[in-house]
């Protein structure tokens, strides 16, 4: 899901309501840069085909004139309300808006509900998240205390939200937890709570951290283990690369997560492209018995498959075998290999590789020799590699499930670990996607598909008897409405 053009940033308010999935996001319709932030709005019936709606919120009041920044949805009488960070030229406040229709398209601002940060905390005070526990209502807000990332806790007392500086939870050090917490989320999965934050300035820069724990009787958080875990495969998401600021929703017993995967391009490149940033494919998450978050592709993603190009099981591979003969930039491959002494995986775009090396226990994504717009010079230089959290023993299975969609790779390993990586390939030639093994390796199953490009909603405009001299026309929401010929 992404808008037709211009700036898109953190997703928030991910929900299913009145027969539709709704995803809100930070939007600037004026260009591919961060300014004048609105709440954009995407809808879907299947998590695959997305339509951009009219923006939900615009900066047009005194308390949000500098921007309607991130937040979440709060249920009021079973109806989603927006709570968001309103920013003027002096401070940030938490404000509320309610929908005027069941499609959540038109909204009315209700005003400020938390009037600025509690005393003694960082001037950065933003990204409210709503939750309920034992019949009580709470909001947590990202902040910093004594230079370490934290979240404040605000309780509904029956008439207003408290704002006394009570801490929901705080990190133990800047090297681990960073100097400020953005985009907190809190989701109950079974009898445990998943708490995520996107901190600034950890020892690895910006990357998503999570804890599994419980909510105390006063609404504060107690992690099962104090040291946080990393959402992305460690080593592939440092310095703001990988999935950031996850949005999480639940439906039919499943917990679905997606988030922004930043471009990390020079502004000049975003200007040429006409857009900035995109979102990961949705992931289904669960909590394992050891308190680790397991991540696998959402089952709805099967709707993206246009045709099967390869389907084979129980055979040996040594060397390489073609899975998709002429692959463009939208494909899916899912291979389960038996771990032996040899490296195995997939090759694509002639010089790209996704593999597992049993000797080093590393997942390796190498597209350093693929023709591309470089967005990671000096950080990764096209080579992303990381030891898996668990060593895969000889004779065990290793499933590598990969989606390539335009400028993004979504990679899942053993339905446990995941990462999203941006690849701005410039080659227009169709090259094969191949499975490979450096030595004889047993294949449990191997499947591949071409993916289709889902059609988004058509926004019509009457341009008859009109002379236009631009290549593309956009409406005021930044949606493409026409591709005129002259």
Coordinates of C-alpha atoms in Angstrom, one line a residue:
X1 CA 0.0 0.0 0.0
X2 CA 1.3 3.4 -0.9
X3 CA -0.1 6.6 -2.5
X4 CA 0.3 7.5 -6.1
X5 CA 3.0 10.1 -5.6
X6 CA 4.9 12.4 -3.2
X7 CA 5.8 12.0 0.4
X8 CA 4.6 9.1 2.5
X9 CA 5.9 8.3 6.0
X10 CA 4.9 6.4 9.1
X11 CA 1.7 4.3 8.9
X12 CA -0.7 4.5 11.8
X13 CA -4.2 3.6 12.8
X14 CA -4.2 0.2 11.0
X15 CA -7.6 -1.3 11.6
X16 CA -10.5 -3.3 10.1
X17 CA -13.8 -1.4 10.3
X18 CA -17.1 -1.7 8.6
X19 CA -15.9 -4.3 6.1
X20 CA -12.6 -2.5 5.1
X21 CA -9.0 -2.4 6.1
X22 CA -7.9 1.2 6.9
X23 CA -4.3 2.4 7.0
X24 CA -3.5 6.0 7.8
X25 CA -0.1 7.5 7.1
X26 CA 2.0 10.7 7.2
X27 CA 1.4 12.5 3.9
X28 CA 2.6 15.5 2.1
X29 CA 0.8 16.0 -1.3
X30 CA 3.1 18.9 -2.4
X31 CA 6.2 16.8 -3.1
X32 CA 8.5 14.0 -2.0
X33 CA 9.8 15.7 1.1
X34 CA 8.7 16.1 4.7
X35 CA 6.6 19.2 5.2
X36 CA 3.0 20.2 6.0
X37 CA 2.1 16.8 7.2
X38 CA -1.5 15.5 6.8
X39 CA -3.0 12.2 7.7
X40 CA -3.3 10.2 4.4
X41 CA -5.8 7.3 4.2
X42 CA -5.6 4.0 2.3
X43 CA -8.3 1.3 2.2
X44 CA -8.4 -2.3 1.1
X45 CA -10.7 -5.3 1.2
X46 CA -7.9 -7.9 1.0
X47 CA -4.6 -6.3 2.2
X48 CA -3.3 -6.5 -1.4
X49 CA -5.3 -4.0 -3.4
X50 CA -5.2 -0.5 -1.9
X51 CA -7.1 2.6 -2.7
X52 CA -6.1 6.1 -1.6
X53 CA -8.9 8.1 -0.1
X54 CA -9.2 11.8 0.6
X55 CA -6.8 12.8 3.4
X56 CA -8.3 12.4 6.9
X57 CA -6.7 15.4 8.6
X58 CA -5.0 18.6 7.4
X59 CA -3.1 21.2 9.5
X60 CA -5.7 23.9 9.7
X61 CA -6.1 24.8 13.4
X62 CA -3.9 26.8 15.7
X63 CA -2.6 23.8 17.6
X64 CA -1.6 21.7 14.5
X65 CA -0.8 24.4 12.0
X66 CA 2.8 23.0 11.6
X67 CA 1.5 19.5 11.0
X68 CA -0.8 16.7 11.9
X69 CA 1.8 14.2 13.0
X70 CA 1.5 10.5 13.9
X71 CA -0.8 8.8 16.3
X72 CA -3.3 6.0 16.4
X73 CA -7.0 5.1 16.6
X74 CA -9.0 5.1 19.9
X75 CA -12.3 3.4 20.2
X76 CA -15.1 5.6 21.4
X77 CA -18.5 3.8 21.7
X78 CA -17.1 1.2 19.3
X79 CA -16.3 3.8 16.7
X80 CA -12.6 4.6 15.7
X81 CA -11.4 8.1 16.7
X82 CA -8.1 9.5 15.6
X83 CA -5.7 10.6 18.3
X84 CA -2.7 12.4 16.9
X85 CA 0.2 14.8 17.6
X86 CA -0.7 18.3 16.7
X87 CA 2.3 20.6 16.3
X88 CA 2.3 24.4 16.2
X89 CA 5.5 26.5 16.2
X90 CA 6.0 26.1 20.0
X91 CA 5.0 22.7 21.3
X92 CA 3.3 19.4 20.5
X93 CA -0.1 18.4 21.9
X94 CA -2.3 15.3 21.6
X95 CA -5.6 16.0 19.8
X96 CA -8.6 14.0 18.8
X97 CA -10.9 13.7 15.8
X98 CA -14.0 11.7 15.1
X99 CA -15.4 10.3 11.8
X100 CA -18.4 11.7 10.1
X101 CA -19.2 8.5 8.2
X102 CA -18.8 4.8 8.4
X103 CA -16.1 4.8 5.7
X104 CA -13.8 6.9 7.9
X105 CA -13.4 9.4 5.1
X106 CA -14.6 12.7 6.6
X107 CA -13.4 13.7 10.0
X108 CA -14.2 16.5 12.6
X109 CA -11.5 17.7 15.0
X110 CA -12.6 17.5 18.7
X111 CA -9.7 19.5 20.1
X112 CA -6.8 19.0 22.4
X113 CA -7.0 16.1 24.9
X114 CA -3.4 16.3 26.4
X115 CA -2.1 19.8 26.4
X116 CA 1.7 19.2 25.9
X117 CA 4.4 17.3 27.7
X118 CA 4.5 16.7 31.4
X119 CA 7.2 18.7 33.2
X120 CA 10.7 17.3 33.3
X121 CA 10.5 15.5 30.0
X122 CA 12.0 16.0 26.6
X123 CA 10.4 18.6 24.3
X124 CA 9.9 15.7 21.9
X125 CA 6.5 14.4 23.0
X126 CA 4.5 12.6 20.3
X127 CA 2.9 9.6 18.7
X128 CA 0.1 8.6 21.1
X129 CA -1.1 5.0 21.3
X130 CA -4.4 3.9 22.9
X131 CA -5.0 0.7 24.8
X132 CA -7.5 -0.8 27.3
X133 CA -6.8 -3.2 30.1
X134 CA -9.1 -4.6 32.8
X135 CA -11.8 -2.1 31.8
X136 CA -9.4 0.9 32.1
X137 CA -8.5 3.2 29.2
X138 CA -4.9 4.5 28.7
X139 CA -2.8 6.4 26.2
X140 CA 1.0 6.1 26.0
X141 CA 3.1 8.8 24.3
X142 CA 6.7 8.6 23.0
X143 CA 9.2 10.8 24.9
X144 CA 12.6 10.8 26.7
X145 CA 13.5 11.1 30.3
X146 CA 17.0 12.0 31.5
X147 CA 18.1 11.4 27.9
X148 CA 16.8 7.9 27.5
X149 CA 13.8 6.7 25.5
X150 CA 10.6 6.3 27.4
X151 CA 6.8 6.4 27.1
X152 CA 4.5 8.4 29.4
X153 CA 1.2 6.9 30.7
X154 CA -2.1 8.8 30.6
X155 CA -5.2 7.3 32.3
X156 CA -8.8 8.2 31.5
X157 CA -10.2 9.3 34.9
X158 CA -13.8 9.5 33.7
X159 CA -13.7 13.1 32.5
X160 CA -10.1 13.8 31.2
X161 CA -6.7 12.3 30.5
X162 CA -4.1 12.5 33.3
X163 CA -0.8 14.2 32.4
X164 CA 1.3 13.8 35.5
X165 CA 4.5 12.4 34.0
X166 CA 3.9 8.8 35.0
X167 CA 6.1 6.4 33.1
X168 CA 4.6 3.5 31.2
X169 CA 8.1 2.1 30.6
X170 CA 11.6 3.4 30.1
X171 CA 14.8 2.0 28.6
X172 CA 17.8 1.3 30.7
X173 CA 20.5 2.9 28.5
X174 CA 20.9 5.0 25.4
X175 CA 23.2 2.4 23.7
X176 CA 20.4 -0.1 23.9
X177 CA 17.2 1.9 24.0
X178 CA 18.2 5.2 22.3
X179 CA 17.6 8.8 23.3
X180 CA 13.9 9.1 22.3
X181 CA 11.0 6.7 21.5
X182 CA 8.8 7.2 18.4
X183 CA 5.7 5.3 17.3
X184 CA 5.0 3.1 20.3
X185 CA 2.5 0.2 19.9
X186 CA 1.0 -2.2 22.4
X187 CA -0.9 -5.3 21.4
X188 CA -2.3 -8.2 23.4
X189 CA -1.5 -11.6 21.9
X190 CA -2.8 -14.4 24.0
X191 CA -2.1 -13.6 27.7
X192 CA 1.0 -11.5 26.8
X193 CA 1.5 -8.0 25.5
X194 CA 3.7 -7.0 22.6
X195 CA 5.3 -3.6 23.1
X196 CA 7.2 -2.0 20.2
X197 CA 9.1 1.3 19.8
X198 CA 11.2 2.9 17.2
X199 CA 14.0 4.6 19.1
X200 CA 16.4 7.3 17.9
X201 CA 20.2 7.1 18.4
X202 CA 20.7 3.6 19.8
X203 CA 24.1 2.0 19.4
X204 CA 22.9 0.8 15.9
X205 CA 21.0 4.0 15.1
X206 CA 17.3 3.7 14.4
X207 CA 15.8 0.2 14.4
X208 CA 12.6 -1.3 15.9
X209 CA 12.8 -2.8 19.3
X210 CA 10.2 -5.0 21.1
X211 CA 9.5 -6.5 24.5
X212 CA 7.0 -9.2 25.5
X213 CA 5.5 -8.7 29.0
X214 CA 2.5 -7.9 31.1
X215 CA 0.5 -4.8 32.1
X216 CA 0.4 -4.1 35.8
X217 CA -2.7 -3.1 37.7
X218 CA -1.7 0.6 37.4
X219 CA -1.3 0.4 33.6
X220 CA 2.5 0.3 33.6
X221 CA 4.5 -2.3 31.7
X222 CA 6.6 -5.2 33.0
X223 CA 8.7 -6.9 30.4
X224 CA 9.5 -10.6 30.8
X225 CA 13.1 -9.8 29.9
X226 CA 14.5 -6.3 30.3
X227 CA 16.8 -6.4 27.2
X228 CA 14.7 -5.7 24.1
X229 CA 14.7 -7.9 21.0
X230 CA 14.9 -6.5 17.4
X231 CA 12.0 -6.8 15.0
X232 CA 14.1 -7.2 11.9
X233 CA 16.8 -9.8 11.4
X234 CA 19.7 -8.3 13.4
X235 CA 22.3 -6.5 11.3
X236 CA 19.9 -5.8 8.4
X237 CA 18.1 -2.9 9.9
X238 CA 20.7 -0.6 11.5
X239 CA 20.8 3.2 10.9
X240 CA 17.2 3.5 9.8
X241 CA 17.2 0.7 7.2
X242 CA 14.6 -2.1 7.2
X243 CA 11.0 -1.9 8.5
X244 CA 10.4 1.0 10.9
X245 CA 7.4 2.2 13.0
X246 CA 5.2 -0.9 12.7
X247 CA 1.4 -0.6 12.7
X248 CA -0.4 -3.6 14.1
X249 CA -4.0 -4.8 13.9
X250 CA -6.0 -7.9 14.8
X251 CA -8.7 -9.7 12.9
X252 CA -10.2 -13.2 13.0
X253 CA -7.6 -14.3 15.6
X254 CA -4.6 -13.1 13.5
X255 CA -2.2 -10.3 14.4
X256 CA -1.1 -8.4 11.3
X257 CA 1.9 -6.1 11.2
X258 CA 3.3 -3.8 8.5
X259 CA 5.5 -0.6 8.6
X260 CA 7.3 1.9 6.5
X261 CA 10.5 0.9 4.8
X262 CA 12.3 4.2 4.1
X263 CA 14.0 4.9 0.7
X264 CA 17.2 6.3 2.3
X265 CA 17.8 8.0 -1.1
X266 CA 19.2 11.5 -1.7
X267 CA 16.5 14.1 -2.0
X268 CA 17.4 14.7 -5.6
X269 CA 16.6 11.0 -6.4
X270 CA 13.3 11.2 -4.6
X271 CA 12.5 14.3 -6.7
X272 CA 13.3 12.4 -9.9
X273 CA 11.2 9.5 -8.8
X274 CA 8.3 11.7 -7.7
X275 CA 7.7 9.8 -4.5
X276 CA 9.4 8.8 -1.2
X277 CA 9.1 5.7 0.9
X278 CA 6.8 2.7 0.8
X279 CA 5.4 0.0 3.1
X280 CA 6.3 -3.6 3.8
X281 CA 4.0 -6.4 2.8
X282 CA 1.8 -7.4 5.8
X283 CA 3.3 -9.9 8.2
X284 CA 1.4 -12.3 10.4
X285 CA 3.0 -12.3 13.9
X286 CA 2.7 -14.6 16.9
X287 CA 4.6 -15.1 20.1
X288 CA 6.6 -18.4 20.5
X289 CA 7.0 -20.3 23.8
X290 CA 10.5 -18.7 24.3
X291 CA 9.0 -15.1 24.1
X292 CA 10.2 -14.4 20.6
X293 CA 8.1 -12.8 18.0
X294 CA 7.5 -15.1 15.0
X295 CA 6.8 -13.5 11.6
X296 CA 5.5 -15.0 8.4
X297 CA 3.8 -13.7 5.3
X298 CA 0.2 -12.8 5.7
X299 CA -2.0 -15.5 4.1
X300 CA -3.9 -12.8 2.1
X301 CA -0.8 -12.3 0.0
X302 CA -1.6 -15.4 -2.1
X303 CA -4.0 -13.1 -4.0
X304 CA -0.9 -11.3 -5.5
X305 CA 0.0 -14.5 -7.5
X306 CA -0.8 -14.3 -11.2
X307 CA 0.7 -17.6 -12.4
X308 CA 2.8 -20.4 -11.1
X309 CA 6.1 -20.8 -12.9
X310 CA 7.7 -23.7 -10.8
X311 CA 6.4 -26.3 -8.4
X312 CA 8.5 -29.2 -7.4
X313 CA 9.3 -31.2 -4.3
X314 CA 11.7 -33.9 -2.9
X315 CA 14.7 -33.6 -5.2
X316 CA 18.4 -32.9 -5.1
X317 CA 20.0 -29.7 -6.4
X318 CA 23.6 -29.0 -7.2
X319 CA 24.4 -25.9 -9.2
X320 CA 21.4 -23.8 -10.3
X321 CA 17.9 -24.3 -11.7
X322 CA 15.6 -21.7 -13.3
X323 CA 12.4 -20.9 -11.3
X324 CA 11.2 -17.9 -13.4
X325 CA 12.7 -17.7 -16.9
X326 CA 12.0 -14.0 -17.6
X327 CA 11.3 -12.3 -14.3
X328 CA 10.4 -8.6 -14.1
X329 CA 10.4 -6.8 -10.8
X330 CA 7.4 -8.5 -9.3
X331 CA 7.8 -12.1 -8.2
X332 CA 7.6 -14.6 -5.3
X333 CA 9.8 -17.6 -4.6
X334 CA 9.4 -20.0 -1.7
X335 CA 12.1 -22.7 -1.2
X336 CA 12.6 -25.1 1.7
X337 CA 16.2 -26.6 1.7
X338 CA 17.7 -29.3 3.9
X339 CA 20.7 -27.8 5.7
X340 CA 24.0 -29.5 4.8
X341 CA 27.5 -28.1 4.4
X342 CA 26.7 -26.0 1.3
X343 CA 25.4 -22.5 0.8
X344 CA 22.0 -22.3 -1.0
X345 CA 19.4 -19.9 -2.0
X346 CA 18.3 -17.8 -4.9
X347 CA 19.9 -15.7 -7.6
X348 CA 18.1 -12.9 -9.4
X349 CA 18.9 -9.9 -11.8
X350 CA 22.0 -11.8 -12.9
X351 CA 24.2 -10.6 -10.0
X352 CA 21.8 -10.6 -7.0
X353 CA 21.8 -13.3 -4.4
X354 CA 19.7 -14.3 -1.4
X355 CA 21.3 -17.2 0.5
X356 CA 22.0 -19.1 3.7
X357 CA 25.5 -20.1 4.6
X358 CA 25.5 -23.0 7.0
X359 CA 29.1 -22.5 8.1
X360 CA 28.6 -18.9 9.3
X361 CA 24.9 -19.3 10.0
X362 CA 24.3 -16.2 8.0
X363 CA 21.5 -15.0 5.9
X364 CA 23.1 -13.1 3.0
X365 CA 21.4 -10.6 0.6
X366 CA 23.9 -9.4 -1.9
X367 CA 23.0 -7.0 -4.8
X368 CA 26.2 -5.0 -4.8
X369 CA 26.7 -5.8 -8.4
X370 CA 23.1 -5.1 -9.5
X371 CA 22.6 -1.9 -11.6
X372 CA 20.7 0.3 -9.1
X373 CA 20.3 3.7 -7.6
X374 CA 22.5 3.4 -4.5
X375 CA 20.8 4.2 -1.3
X376 CA 23.2 2.6 1.2
X377 CA 26.6 3.8 0.2
X378 CA 29.0 3.5 3.1
X379 CA 26.5 1.6 5.3
X380 CA 25.8 -1.7 3.5
X381 CA 27.1 -1.1 0.0
X382 CA 24.5 -3.6 -1.3
X383 CA 25.6 -6.5 1.0
X384 CA 23.2 -7.2 3.9
X385 CA 24.1 -10.2 6.0
X386 CA 23.4 -11.3 9.5
X387 CA 23.7 -14.4 11.7
X388 CA 20.3 -15.9 12.3
X389 CA 19.1 -15.8 16.0
X390 CA 19.3 -19.6 16.1
X391 CA 21.9 -21.9 14.4
X392 CA 20.2 -24.2 11.9
X393 CA 21.5 -27.7 12.5
X394 CA 22.6 -30.1 9.7
X395 CA 19.5 -32.0 8.5
X396 CA 17.1 -29.3 9.6
X397 CA 15.0 -27.3 7.2
X398 CA 15.6 -23.8 6.1
X399 CA 12.7 -22.1 4.3
X400 CA 13.5 -18.8 2.5
X401 CA 10.4 -17.1 1.3
X402 CA 11.0 -13.9 -0.7
X403 CA 8.8 -11.3 -2.4
X404 CA 10.3 -8.7 -4.8
X405 CA 7.9 -5.9 -5.6
X406 CA 9.2 -2.9 -7.5
X407 CA 11.7 -1.5 -5.1
X408 CA 11.4 -3.7 -2.1
X409 CA 12.4 -7.2 -1.0
X410 CA 10.4 -8.8 1.8
X411 CA 12.2 -11.9 3.1
X412 CA 11.0 -14.5 5.6
X413 CA 13.0 -17.3 7.1
X414 CA 11.4 -20.4 8.6
X415 CA 8.2 -18.4 9.3
X416 CA 10.2 -16.9 12.3
X417 CA 12.4 -14.1 11.1
X418 CA 11.8 -11.3 8.6
X419 CA 13.4 -8.3 7.0
X420 CA 12.5 -5.7 4.3
X421 CA 15.2 -4.2 2.1
X422 CA 15.0 -1.5 -0.6
X423 CA 16.5 -2.2 -4.0
X424 CA 16.2 0.4 -6.7
X425 CA 17.2 -1.6 -9.7
X426 CA 17.6 0.3 -12.9
X427 CA 17.8 -2.5 -15.4
X428 CA 14.7 -3.0 -17.6
X429 CA 15.7 -6.4 -19.0
X430 CA 14.0 -9.5 -17.8
X431 CA 16.4 -12.0 -16.3
X432 CA 15.8 -15.4 -14.6
X433 CA 15.2 -16.1 -11.0
X434 CA 17.1 -19.2 -10.1
X435 CA 17.5 -21.6 -7.1
X436 CA 21.1 -22.6 -6.4
X437 CA 23.2 -24.8 -4.2
X438 CA 27.0 -24.8 -4.0
X439 CA 27.0 -28.6 -3.5
X440 CA 24.4 -31.4 -3.5
X441 CA 21.5 -30.2 -1.4
X442 CA 18.1 -31.8 -0.7
X443 CA 15.1 -29.7 -1.7
X444 CA 12.0 -30.3 0.4
X445 CA 9.8 -28.0 -1.8
X446 CA 10.4 -25.2 -4.3
X447 CA 7.7 -22.9 -5.7
X448 CA 7.7 -19.7 -7.7
X449 CA 5.2 -17.2 -9.0
X450 CA 4.9 -14.1 -11.1
X451 CA 3.0 -11.4 -9.2
X452 CA 0.5 -9.1 -10.7
X453 CA 0.2 -5.4 -10.1
X454 CA -3.2 -4.9 -8.3
X455 CA -5.3 -2.1 -9.8
X456 CA -5.9 0.7 -7.4
X457 CA -9.0 2.9 -7.3
X458 CA -9.6 5.0 -10.3
X459 CA -10.1 8.7 -9.6
X460 CA -12.0 10.2 -12.5
X461 CA -11.8 13.8 -13.8
X462 CA -13.4 15.5 -16.6
X463 CA -10.6 17.1 -18.7
X464 CA -12.5 17.4 -22.0
X465 CA -11.9 20.6 -23.9
X466 CA -8.9 21.3 -21.7
X467 CA -5.4 21.9 -22.8
X468 CA -2.7 20.3 -20.7
X469 CA 1.0 20.4 -21.0
X470 CA 2.2 18.1 -18.2
X471 CA 2.9 14.4 -18.3
X472 CA 0.7 13.5 -15.4
X473 CA -2.2 15.2 -13.6
X474 CA -2.6 14.8 -9.8
X475 CA -5.5 15.9 -7.7
X476 CA -5.1 17.9 -4.5
X477 CA -4.7 14.7 -2.5
X478 CA -1.6 13.8 -4.6
X479 CA -3.4 11.0 -6.5
X480 CA -2.7 10.5 -10.2
X481 CA -6.0 11.2 -12.1
X482 CA -4.9 11.2 -15.7
X483 CA -2.0 10.5 -18.1
X484 CA -2.8 12.9 -20.9
X485 CA -1.3 12.6 -24.4
X486 CA -0.8 16.3 -25.0

